[in-house]
CSV table of C-alpha atoms in Angstrom, one decimal:
chain,number,residue,atom,x,y,z
A,1,MET,CA,-2.2,-9.3,0.6
A,2,GLY,CA,-0.7,-6.5,-1.4
A,3,THR,CA,-2.4,-3.0,-1.2
A,4,ARG,CA,-4.1,-1.7,1.9
A,5,PHE,CA,-7.6,-2.1,0.5
A,6,ALA,CA,-7.1,-5.9,-0.5
A,7,PRO,CA,-8.1,-7.5,3.1
A,8,SER,CA,-11.3,-5.5,2.9
A,9,TYR,CA,-12.2,-6.1,-0.7
A,10,ALA,CA,-11.4,-9.8,0.1
A,11,ASN,CA,-13.6,-9.8,3.2
A,12,LEU,CA,-16.5,-8.2,1.3
A,13,PHE,CA,-16.3,-10.5,-1.6
A,14,MET,CA,-16.2,-13.5,0.6
A,15,GLY,CA,-18.7,-12.0,3.0
A,16,MET,CA,-21.3,-12.1,-0.2
A,17,TRP,CA,-20.3,-15.5,-1.3
A,18,GLU,CA,-20.8,-17.1,2.2
A,19,GLN,CA,-23.7,-15.2,2.5
A,20,ASN,CA,-25.5,-16.8,-0.7
A,21,ASN,CA,-23.9,-20.2,-0.4
A,22,ILE,CA,-23.0,-21.2,3.1
A,23,LEU,CA,-25.2,-19.5,5.8
A,24,PRO,CA,-28.5,-20.8,4.1
A,25,LYS,CA,-27.0,-24.5,4.6
A,26,LEU,CA,-25.9,-24.2,8.2
A,27,ASN,CA,-27.8,-26.5,10.5
A,28,LYS,CA,-30.4,-27.3,7.7
A,29,ASN,CA,-30.5,-31.1,7.7
A,30,MET,CA,-26.9,-31.4,6.5
A,31,GLY,CA,-23.5,-32.0,8.0
A,32,LEU,CA,-22.5,-28.6,8.2
A,33,ILE,CA,-23.0,-27.8,11.7
A,34,THR,CA,-20.1,-25.0,12.4
A,35,TRP,CA,-18.8,-22.3,10.0
A,36,LYS,CA,-16.2,-19.8,11.0
A,37,ARG,CA,-14.3,-17.4,8.6
A,38,TYR,CA,-11.1,-14.9,8.8
A,39,ILE,CA,-11.1,-13.0,5.6
A,40,ASP,CA,-10.6,-15.8,3.2
A,41,ASP,CA,-9.5,-18.8,5.5
A,42,CYS,CA,-12.4,-21.0,6.6
A,43,LEU,CA,-12.9,-23.2,9.6
A,44,PHE,CA,-16.3,-25.5,9.8
A,45,ILE,CA,-17.0,-28.8,11.5
A,46,TRP,CA,-19.0,-31.3,9.6
A,47,LYS,CA,-21.0,-34.2,10.8
A,48,GLY,CA,-21.3,-36.7,8.1
A,49,SER,CA,-19.5,-39.2,5.9
A,50,GLU,CA,-16.5,-38.2,4.1
A,51,LYS,CA,-18.2,-38.9,0.7
A,52,GLU,CA,-20.7,-36.2,1.9
A,53,LEU,CA,-18.2,-34.0,2.7
A,54,THR,CA,-16.1,-34.2,-0.7
A,55,THR,CA,-19.6,-33.8,-2.5
A,56,PHE,CA,-20.1,-30.4,-0.3
A,57,LEU,CA,-16.6,-29.0,-1.2
A,58,GLU,CA,-17.0,-30.0,-5.0
A,59,GLY,CA,-20.1,-28.0,-4.9
A,60,LEU,CA,-18.5,-25.0,-3.3
A,61,ASN,CA,-16.1,-24.8,-5.9
A,62,ASN,CA,-18.5,-25.3,-8.8
A,63,ASN,CA,-19.6,-21.5,-9.0
A,64,SER,CA,-19.2,-18.6,-11.6
A,65,LEU,CA,-17.3,-16.1,-9.3
A,66,ASN,CA,-14.1,-17.6,-10.0
A,67,ILE,CA,-13.3,-19.0,-6.3
A,68,ARG,CA,-11.7,-22.2,-5.9
A,69,LEU,CA,-11.2,-23.6,-2.5
A,70,THR,CA,-8.4,-25.8,-1.6
A,71,SER,CA,-9.3,-28.0,1.7
A,72,ASN,CA,-7.5,-30.0,4.3
A,73,TYR,CA,-9.7,-32.1,6.5
A,74,SER,CA,-9.1,-34.4,9.3
A,75,SER,CA,-11.0,-36.2,12.1
A,76,VAL,CA,-8.0,-35.8,14.4
A,77,SER,CA,-6.4,-32.3,13.8
A,78,VAL,CA,-6.3,-29.4,11.4
A,79,ASN,CA,-4.4,-26.1,11.0
A,80,PHE,CA,-6.2,-22.8,10.9
A,81,LEU,CA,-4.3,-19.6,10.8
A,82,ASP,CA,-1.8,-19.6,13.5
A,83,LEU,CA,-3.5,-22.7,15.4
A,84,ASN,CA,-3.1,-26.1,15.7
A,85,ILE,CA,-6.4,-27.3,16.5
A,86,PHE,CA,-6.8,-31.4,17.8
A,87,VAL,CA,-9.1,-33.5,19.8
A,88,GLU,CA,-7.9,-35.0,22.8
A,89,SER,CA,-9.9,-36.9,25.5
A,90,GLY,CA,-13.2,-36.2,23.7
A,91,LYS,CA,-12.4,-32.4,23.6
A,92,PHE,CA,-11.0,-29.8,21.7
A,93,GLU,CA,-7.3,-28.6,22.2
A,94,THR,CA,-5.0,-26.0,20.7
A,95,SER,CA,-1.5,-25.1,20.2
A,96,LEU,CA,0.8,-23.0,18.2
A,97,TYR,CA,1.2,-23.7,14.2
A,98,ARG,CA,4.1,-22.7,12.5
A,99,LYS,CA,4.0,-23.0,8.6
A,100,PRO,CA,6.7,-25.0,7.0
A,101,THR,CA,8.3,-22.0,5.4
A,102,ASP,CA,8.3,-20.1,9.1
A,103,CYS,CA,11.5,-18.4,9.7
A,104,ASN,CA,12.7,-16.1,12.5
A,105,GLY,CA,11.4,-12.8,11.3
A,106,TYR,CA,11.4,-11.1,14.6
A,107,ILE,CA,12.9,-7.6,14.3
A,108,LEU,CA,16.5,-6.9,15.6
A,109,ARG,CA,17.2,-5.6,18.9
A,110,THR,CA,19.4,-2.9,17.4
A,111,SER,CA,16.7,-1.7,15.0
A,112,CYS,CA,16.0,2.0,14.9
A,113,HIS,CA,12.9,1.7,17.0
A,114,HIS,CA,12.0,3.1,20.6
A,115,LYS,CA,13.2,1.3,23.3
A,116,LYS,CA,10.0,0.6,25.0
A,117,TRP,CA,8.6,-0.5,21.6
A,118,LEU,CA,11.3,-3.2,21.3
A,119,LYS,CA,11.1,-4.4,24.7
A,120,ASN,CA,7.2,-5.0,24.2
A,121,ILE,CA,7.9,-7.4,21.2
A,122,PRO,CA,8.9,-10.3,23.4
A,123,TYR,CA,5.7,-9.7,25.9
A,124,SER,CA,3.3,-9.5,23.2
A,125,GLN,CA,4.7,-12.9,21.4
A,126,PHE,CA,4.5,-14.6,24.8
A,127,ASN,CA,1.0,-13.5,25.1
A,128,ARG,CA,0.1,-14.8,21.7
A,129,ILE,CA,1.7,-18.3,22.7
A,130,LYS,CA,-0.3,-18.6,25.9
A,131,ARG,CA,-3.6,-17.7,23.9
A,132,ASN,CA,-2.9,-20.4,21.4
A,133,CYS,CA,-1.7,-23.2,23.8
A,134,SER,CA,-4.6,-24.7,25.9
A,135,LYS,CA,-1.9,-27.1,27.5
A,136,ASN,CA,0.8,-25.6,29.7
A,137,ILE,CA,3.3,-28.2,28.4
A,138,ASP,CA,2.7,-26.8,24.6
A,139,TYR,CA,3.2,-23.2,26.2
A,140,GLU,CA,6.5,-24.0,27.7
A,141,LYS,CA,7.6,-26.0,24.6
A,142,GLU,CA,6.8,-22.9,22.4
A,143,SER,CA,8.5,-20.4,24.9
A,144,THR,CA,11.4,-22.4,24.7
A,145,ILE,CA,11.8,-21.8,21.1
A,146,LEU,CA,10.6,-18.3,21.3
A,147,THR,CA,13.2,-17.4,23.9
A,148,GLU,CA,16.2,-18.8,21.3
A,149,GLN,CA,14.7,-16.8,18.6
A,150,PHE,CA,14.7,-13.7,20.3
A,151,LYS,CA,18.4,-14.4,21.6
A,152,GLU,CA,19.3,-14.7,17.9
A,153,LYS,CA,18.2,-11.4,17.3
A,154,GLY,CA,20.1,-9.7,20.0
A,155,TYR,CA,17.7,-9.3,22.8
A,156,GLU,CA,18.8,-9.4,26.4
A,157,ASP,CA,18.2,-12.5,28.8
A,158,THR,CA,16.6,-10.0,31.1
A,159,VAL,CA,14.3,-8.4,28.9
A,160,ILE,CA,13.0,-11.9,27.7
A,161,LYS,CA,12.8,-13.5,31.1
A,162,HIS,CA,10.8,-10.2,32.5
A,163,ALA,CA,8.5,-10.5,29.5
A,164,LYS,CA,7.8,-14.4,30.0
A,165,THR,CA,7.2,-13.6,33.8
A,166,LEU,CA,4.6,-11.0,33.4
A,167,CYS,CA,3.0,-13.4,30.9
A,168,ASP,CA,3.1,-16.5,33.2
A,169,LYS,CA,1.2,-14.4,35.8
A,170,LYS,CA,-1.8,-13.5,33.5
A,171,SER,CA,-4.8,-15.9,33.6
A,172,ARG,CA,-5.2,-17.5,30.1
A,173,ASN,CA,-9.3,-17.6,30.6
A,174,GLU,CA,-8.9,-13.7,31.3
A,175,MET,CA,-6.8,-13.3,27.9
A,176,LEU,CA,-9.3,-15.2,25.7
A,177,GLN,CA,-12.3,-12.8,26.9
A,178,ASN,CA,-13.6,-10.9,24.1
A,179,LYS,CA,-12.9,-7.0,24.5
A,180,ASN,CA,-15.2,-4.5,23.5
A,181,LYS,CA,-13.2,-2.4,21.0
A,182,LYS,CA,-16.2,0.0,20.6
A,183,GLU,CA,-16.0,1.0,24.1
A,184,LYS,CA,-14.7,4.7,24.1
A,185,LYS,CA,-12.1,5.7,26.3
A,186,ARG,CA,-13.2,8.1,29.0
A,187,ILE,CA,-11.8,11.7,28.1
A,188,THR,CA,-9.6,13.4,30.4
A,189,PRO,CA,-7.3,16.3,30.4
A,190,ASP,CA,-4.4,14.3,29.8
A,191,ASN,CA,-5.3,12.1,27.0
A,192,ASN,CA,-7.3,15.1,25.2
A,193,SER,CA,-4.2,17.1,25.2
A,194,ILE,CA,-2.3,18.3,22.5
A,195,GLN,CA,0.6,15.7,21.4
A,196,PHE,CA,4.0,16.1,19.9
A,197,ILE,CA,4.4,13.8,17.1
A,198,THR,CA,7.2,13.2,15.0
A,199,THR,CA,9.4,10.5,13.2
A,200,TYR,CA,11.7,8.4,15.4
A,201,ASN,CA,15.4,8.2,15.1
A,202,ASN,CA,18.2,7.4,17.6
A,203,SER,CA,18.9,11.2,18.4
A,204,ASN,CA,15.3,11.8,19.6
A,205,LYS,CA,16.5,11.4,23.1
A,206,GLU,CA,18.0,14.9,23.2
A,207,LEU,CA,14.8,16.2,21.6
A,208,GLU,CA,12.7,14.9,24.5
A,209,THR,CA,15.2,16.2,27.2
A,210,ILE,CA,14.9,19.5,25.4
A,211,ILE,CA,11.0,19.4,25.3
A,212,GLN,CA,10.7,18.1,29.2
A,213,ARG,CA,13.2,20.8,30.1
A,214,HIS,CA,11.2,23.7,28.5
A,215,TRP,CA,7.6,22.7,28.9
A,216,HIS,CA,6.9,24.8,32.0
A,217,ILE,CA,7.1,27.7,29.6
A,218,LEU,CA,4.4,26.4,27.5
A,219,LEU,CA,2.4,25.6,30.6
A,220,LYS,CA,2.5,29.4,31.5
A,221,ASP,CA,0.8,30.6,28.3
A,222,LYS,CA,-2.8,31.5,29.0
A,223,ASP,CA,-4.0,30.4,25.5
A,224,LEU,CA,-2.1,26.9,25.5
A,225,GLN,CA,-2.2,25.8,29.0
A,226,GLU,CA,-5.8,24.4,29.0
A,227,HIS,CA,-4.8,22.3,25.9
A,228,LEU,CA,-1.8,20.8,27.6
A,229,SER,CA,-1.2,18.1,29.9
A,230,ALA,CA,1.2,18.2,32.9
A,231,ASN,CA,3.8,16.3,31.0
A,232,PRO,CA,4.7,16.5,27.2
A,233,ARG,CA,3.0,13.6,25.4
A,234,ILE,CA,5.6,12.7,22.9
A,235,ILE,CA,4.4,10.1,20.2
A,236,TYR,CA,7.0,8.6,17.5
A,237,LYS,CA,5.8,7.6,14.0
A,238,LYS,CA,7.7,4.6,12.4
A,239,PRO,CA,10.6,5.9,10.2
A,240,ARG,CA,11.2,4.4,6.7
A,241,THR,CA,13.1,1.1,6.3
A,242,ILE,CA,16.0,0.5,4.1
A,243,LYS,CA,13.7,-1.4,1.9
A,244,GLN,CA,11.2,1.6,1.3
A,245,ILE,CA,14.3,3.8,0.6
A,246,LEU,CA,15.8,1.2,-1.8
A,247,VAL,CA,12.9,-0.4,-3.3
A,248,PRO,CA,9.7,2.2,-3.2
A,249,SER,CA,6.6,1.1,-4.1
A,250,CYS,CA,6.1,4.2,-5.8
A,251,LEU,CA,8.4,5.6,-8.7
A,252,PRO,CA,9.8,9.2,-7.8
A,253,PRO,CA,8.5,12.0,-10.0
A,254,THR,CA,10.1,12.4,-13.5
A,255,LYS,CA,11.3,15.8,-14.8
A,256,GLN,CA,8.7,17.0,-17.0
A,257,LYS,CA,11.0,18.7,-19.4
A,258,GLN,CA,13.1,15.5,-20.0
A,259,LEU,CA,10.5,12.9,-20.3
A,260,SER,CA,7.0,14.5,-20.5
A,261,ASP,CA,7.7,17.4,-22.6
A,262,PRO,CA,11.1,16.7,-24.1
A,263,PHE,CA,10.9,19.5,-27.0
A,264,ASN,CA,10.0,21.9,-24.3
A,265,THR,CA,6.5,22.8,-25.9
A,266,GLY,CA,5.0,24.2,-22.9
A,267,ILE,CA,2.4,21.5,-22.8
A,268,SER,CA,0.8,21.1,-19.4
A,269,ASN,CA,0.1,17.9,-17.7
A,270,GLY,CA,-3.0,16.0,-18.3
A,271,PHE,CA,-4.6,13.3,-20.5
A,272,PHE,CA,-5.1,14.3,-24.3
A,273,ALA,CA,-7.8,12.0,-26.0
A,274,CYS,CA,-7.1,11.4,-29.8
A,275,ARG,CA,-11.1,10.9,-30.0
A,276,THR,CA,-10.3,8.4,-33.1
A,277,CYS,CA,-9.3,5.2,-31.0
A,278,LYS,CA,-11.9,2.6,-29.5
A,279,GLY,CA,-10.8,3.7,-25.9
A,280,CYS,CA,-11.6,7.2,-26.6
A,281,LYS,CA,-14.8,6.4,-28.2
A,282,THR,CA,-16.3,4.2,-25.6
A,283,SER,CA,-14.8,6.4,-22.8
A,284,LYS,CA,-16.9,9.3,-21.2
A,285,VAL,CA,-13.8,11.9,-21.9
A,286,ASN,CA,-16.0,14.9,-23.6
A,287,GLU,CA,-12.8,17.3,-23.3
A,288,ARG,CA,-9.8,17.3,-25.6
A,289,ASN,CA,-7.6,17.6,-22.6
A,290,VAL,CA,-8.4,16.3,-19.0
A,291,THR,CA,-6.2,17.6,-16.3
A,292,ASN,CA,-7.8,16.2,-13.4
A,293,PHE,CA,-10.5,13.8,-12.2
A,294,LYS,CA,-12.9,13.6,-9.2
A,295,SER,CA,-13.7,10.8,-6.6
A,296,ASN,CA,-17.2,10.1,-6.9
A,297,THR,CA,-17.2,8.9,-3.1
A,298,THR,CA,-15.2,12.0,-1.6
A,299,ASN,CA,-15.4,14.5,-4.2
A,300,VAL,CA,-11.7,15.0,-3.6
A,301,GLU,CA,-10.2,16.2,-7.1
A,302,PHE,CA,-6.6,14.7,-8.2
A,303,ALA,CA,-4.3,16.1,-10.6
A,304,ILE,CA,-2.7,14.2,-13.4
A,305,LYS,CA,0.8,14.2,-12.9
A,306,ASP,CA,2.0,13.7,-16.5
A,307,ILE,CA,1.3,14.1,-20.2
A,308,ILE,CA,-0.5,11.2,-21.1
A,309,THR,CA,-2.0,9.9,-24.4
A,310,CYS,CA,-4.0,6.9,-25.7
A,311,ASN,CA,-0.3,5.7,-26.8
A,312,SER,CA,1.2,6.2,-23.4
A,313,ASN,CA,2.8,3.2,-21.7
A,314,ASN,CA,2.4,2.1,-17.9
A,315,VAL,CA,-0.9,3.8,-17.4
A,316,ILE,CA,-3.5,2.9,-14.8
A,317,TYR,CA,-6.7,3.5,-16.2
A,318,LEU,CA,-9.3,5.2,-14.3
A,319,LEU,CA,-12.5,3.1,-13.9
A,320,GLN,CA,-15.7,4.7,-12.3
A,321,CYS,CA,-19.1,3.4,-11.6
A,322,PRO,CA,-21.9,4.8,-13.4
């Protein structure tokens, strides 16, 4: 959904809309008997005529918040997220849903990632399929498709078969149970110890060997031994992808003498208000030169990294709540 905050923003916005327009109507002598939402994807059960349903949907789109819902309804089956929900023998069944634009987007086996992380990908995907498919015949069908997709990406047969075997042994009912994410893990000397965190690359195996070989030296240190586990805990961060290197989301800083200060005037970075344009007159800029700004939430100050005037192009304006 774009930037990192976009899902949270959409969730809050839709939550407000839902609180005012949906929840008051739930089970209030209307056809709406169940309503579920994931961010901006909604699923509900309607008990009424099709005409009443279309009237209800038209009413939802008649708002001043610029919210326009697209709908797809059926008395037989409906798609929601990665689920196909259908009715069979008087009860709901589910299977995996793939969008028409779906492609084999799984990561290559030769990608620059830790081997254990790569081996866990087939296992996690078989788990997802088993959770989504309520009928075993659908699970086996989707597993065959998934197996071929992983083979195309270079995964070994042994890795794929082992992942499926582990998944086959698990109970689907247990997999569907809600897990209490708020439950804190019991703090032990091992999981509360100092961790060695570094960016992963293919030569890290040698680094692991060196750390493990000399770990006993650190354990003998009186100041460190109480903060270290018996064995080193090495955690790898995701390295930059080729896309992030070739197509960065943030442009590299420009050389100030060439662009910001072409005539070498010695002017420092900041925003220089002209005090005559409409923008300057309506803003709360009291100073002629503003070099930084502060967050109203965290009180963290950020420096302006270029020389900006009212006529500067490609500038993101700062908007603050009064």
